[in-house]
């Protein structure tokens, strides 16, 4: 019988979730939904030293904002609860004991000083990468080198120890990665990793394998930085007798900085000029303890759909030219086979482009709500029918990347100009133009058709009546109505402002600029 597809996102709560982590969660989620499986969230908090308060909640809030739904986890519960490793502590020991019993692991009693001395000795002997491994273990104090009686005494006396995996000396460890194909590693390059620490806590490696097995995980999809650990994990599955149900591995390509120089990391924070976290994060400086704030996509005005669409394409593509994908469309189109092996470069212009596409595709009614919220936040009173607000939102959206841009572009509808673009005034304002605008202001209130086309027809008629061409007055007219030389379509602006307000603005401009009309 086919096993149900079960994937997990297994972050360590050591800080805010980086966008690379969100991408890992997303690909897991897409695969689970595509194959009708389950998505688990497991918190890997066995390293108490690196625990950051608030990080766990931050991770869950981020996934929720992104629309990545969890089927089993801390908040949802599930058949394999608890989903937080610190609460599963009692479960791991028996597997370490089993490995010792079967000859695949051993007790190591070496003190930190002894370990340092070993590394110093190997360094002095020019060993490139000093490790506790199949060769060096023979010189150390462990249950493989000490007499059985002494080991027993040490254990009975409560001497501190760790449990290490006994990695074979000469063996090829191979597994088939869904993205990279066959990965072959010689066991001599793997060290005897600690599985249980002296405080009785399992390390990441043991807890991760035990949990993936108990939670019946079928696919492990994670970042490339875990690739070097995978051969060790394969050995653990084998030694624990779980090879038959070992999950399939898929190691995702790295996310690089925009210039391609190295990995995009949490530490980049806001230094590169764009957020590396989904939500704003309030933390503490590791050295000074001072409060820190790192910006987030949400607070910077990104829409979750745009952010997710962008992330999906960092390392995957559908093989067609289509770039806009909703979450259901991503689920439909996603496959691990189309995830790239090569690293993906972060592209700030692209994420902005996605935001524009999603913002502009929103119905005007929804944009009007964004606009209203922004205006309220800026203390700009809005007293106009909803329909007009929607017209404004629909007009200015073509110049907006973020919701806040809507308000910036829409300000002209709520404030008459208090100044006029000086360059346009000095270059283009003259008596003839002033006369044309005065004439237009005079007939505007009698306009029978106040649609953009109606206003344009009226304007053309007046301007040509004055012996001028439309092109000669358009920029000055815009400046007289809005104060500036650029903005959304002018005929639409005048239509929304209405003939009366437009006429009054023109008269005010003619009066204010009288001195320049000479
Ligand atoms: N806890 C690991 C992390 O923080 C999980 C790695 C894995 O998925 O196996 O990324």
PDB file of N, CA, C and O and ligand atoms in Angstrom, residues 8 10-12 44 204 208 222 226, ligand 1:
ATOM      1  N   UNK A   8       7.495  17.623   6.765  1.00  0.00           N
ATOM      2  CA  UNK A   8       7.562  18.467   7.950  1.00  0.00           C
ATOM      3  C   UNK A   8       8.459  19.657   7.695  1.00  0.00           C
ATOM      4  O   UNK A   8       9.402  19.604   6.922  1.00  0.00           O
ATOM      5  N   UNK A  10      10.825  21.879  10.035  1.00  0.00           N
ATOM      6  CA  UNK A  10      11.368  21.599  11.374  1.00  0.00           C
ATOM      7  C   UNK A  10      12.343  22.684  11.836  1.00  0.00           C
ATOM      8  O   UNK A  10      13.510  22.420  12.051  1.00  0.00           O
ATOM      9  N   UNK A  11      11.863  23.913  11.989  1.00  0.00           N
ATOM     10  CA  UNK A  11      12.787  24.995  12.346  1.00  0.00           C
ATOM     11  C   UNK A  11      13.243  24.922  13.797  1.00  0.00           C
ATOM     12  O   UNK A  11      12.557  24.355  14.640  1.00  0.00           O
ATOM     13  N   UNK A  12      14.412  25.483  14.040  1.00  0.00           N
ATOM     14  CA  UNK A  12      14.885  25.652  15.414  1.00  0.00           C
ATOM     15  C   UNK A  12      14.562  27.086  15.820  1.00  0.00           C
ATOM     16  O   UNK A  12      14.843  28.003  15.054  1.00  0.00           O
ATOM     17  N   UNK A  44      12.286  22.289  16.683  1.00  0.00           N
ATOM     18  CA  UNK A  44      13.491  21.561  17.089  1.00  0.00           C
ATOM     19  C   UNK A  44      14.291  22.431  18.067  1.00  0.00           C
ATOM     20  O   UNK A  44      15.170  23.196  17.664  1.00  0.00           O
ATOM     21  N   UNK A 204      20.571  17.458  17.646  1.00  0.00           N
ATOM     22  CA  UNK A 204      19.715  17.601  16.473  1.00  0.00           C
ATOM     23  C   UNK A 204      19.640  16.292  15.695  1.00  0.00           C
ATOM     24  O   UNK A 204      18.545  15.839  15.338  1.00  0.00           O
ATOM     25  N   UNK A 208      16.131  14.452  15.331  1.00  0.00           N
ATOM     26  CA  UNK A 208      15.560  14.641  14.010  1.00  0.00           C
ATOM     27  C   UNK A 208      15.201  13.310  13.353  1.00  0.00           C
ATOM     28  O   UNK A 208      14.101  13.130  12.807  1.00  0.00           O
ATOM     29  N   UNK A 222      14.618  20.187   2.685  1.00  0.00           N
ATOM     30  CA  UNK A 222      15.277  21.171   3.542  1.00  0.00           C
ATOM     31  C   UNK A 222      16.412  21.840   2.786  1.00  0.00           C
ATOM     32  O   UNK A 222      16.740  21.450   1.662  1.00  0.00           O
ATOM     33  N   UNK A 226      22.024  21.386   4.973  1.00  0.00           N
ATOM     34  CA  UNK A 226      21.884  20.106   5.681  1.00  0.00           C
ATOM     35  C   UNK A 226      22.397  18.929   4.864  1.00  0.00           C
ATOM     36  O   UNK A 226      22.419  17.804   5.358  1.00  0.00           O
TER      37      UNK A 226
HETATM   38  N1  LIG B   1      16.154  22.098  12.865  1.00  0.00           N
HETATM   39  C1  LIG B   1      16.773  22.116  11.573  1.00  0.00           C
HETATM   40  C2  LIG B   1      16.773  23.563  11.088  1.00  0.00           C
HETATM   41  O1  LIG B   1      16.729  24.421  11.889  1.00  0.00           O
HETATM   42  C3  LIG B   1      16.012  21.195  10.653  1.00  0.00           C
HETATM   43  C4  LIG B   1      16.778  20.665   9.500  1.00  0.00           C
HETATM   44  C5  LIG B   1      15.981  19.571   8.834  1.00  0.00           C
HETATM   45  O2  LIG B   1      14.964  19.896   8.211  1.00  0.00           O
HETATM   46  O3  LIG B   1      16.333  18.421   8.991  1.00  0.00           O
HETATM   47  O4  LIG B   1      16.810  23.886   9.934  1.00  0.00           O
END
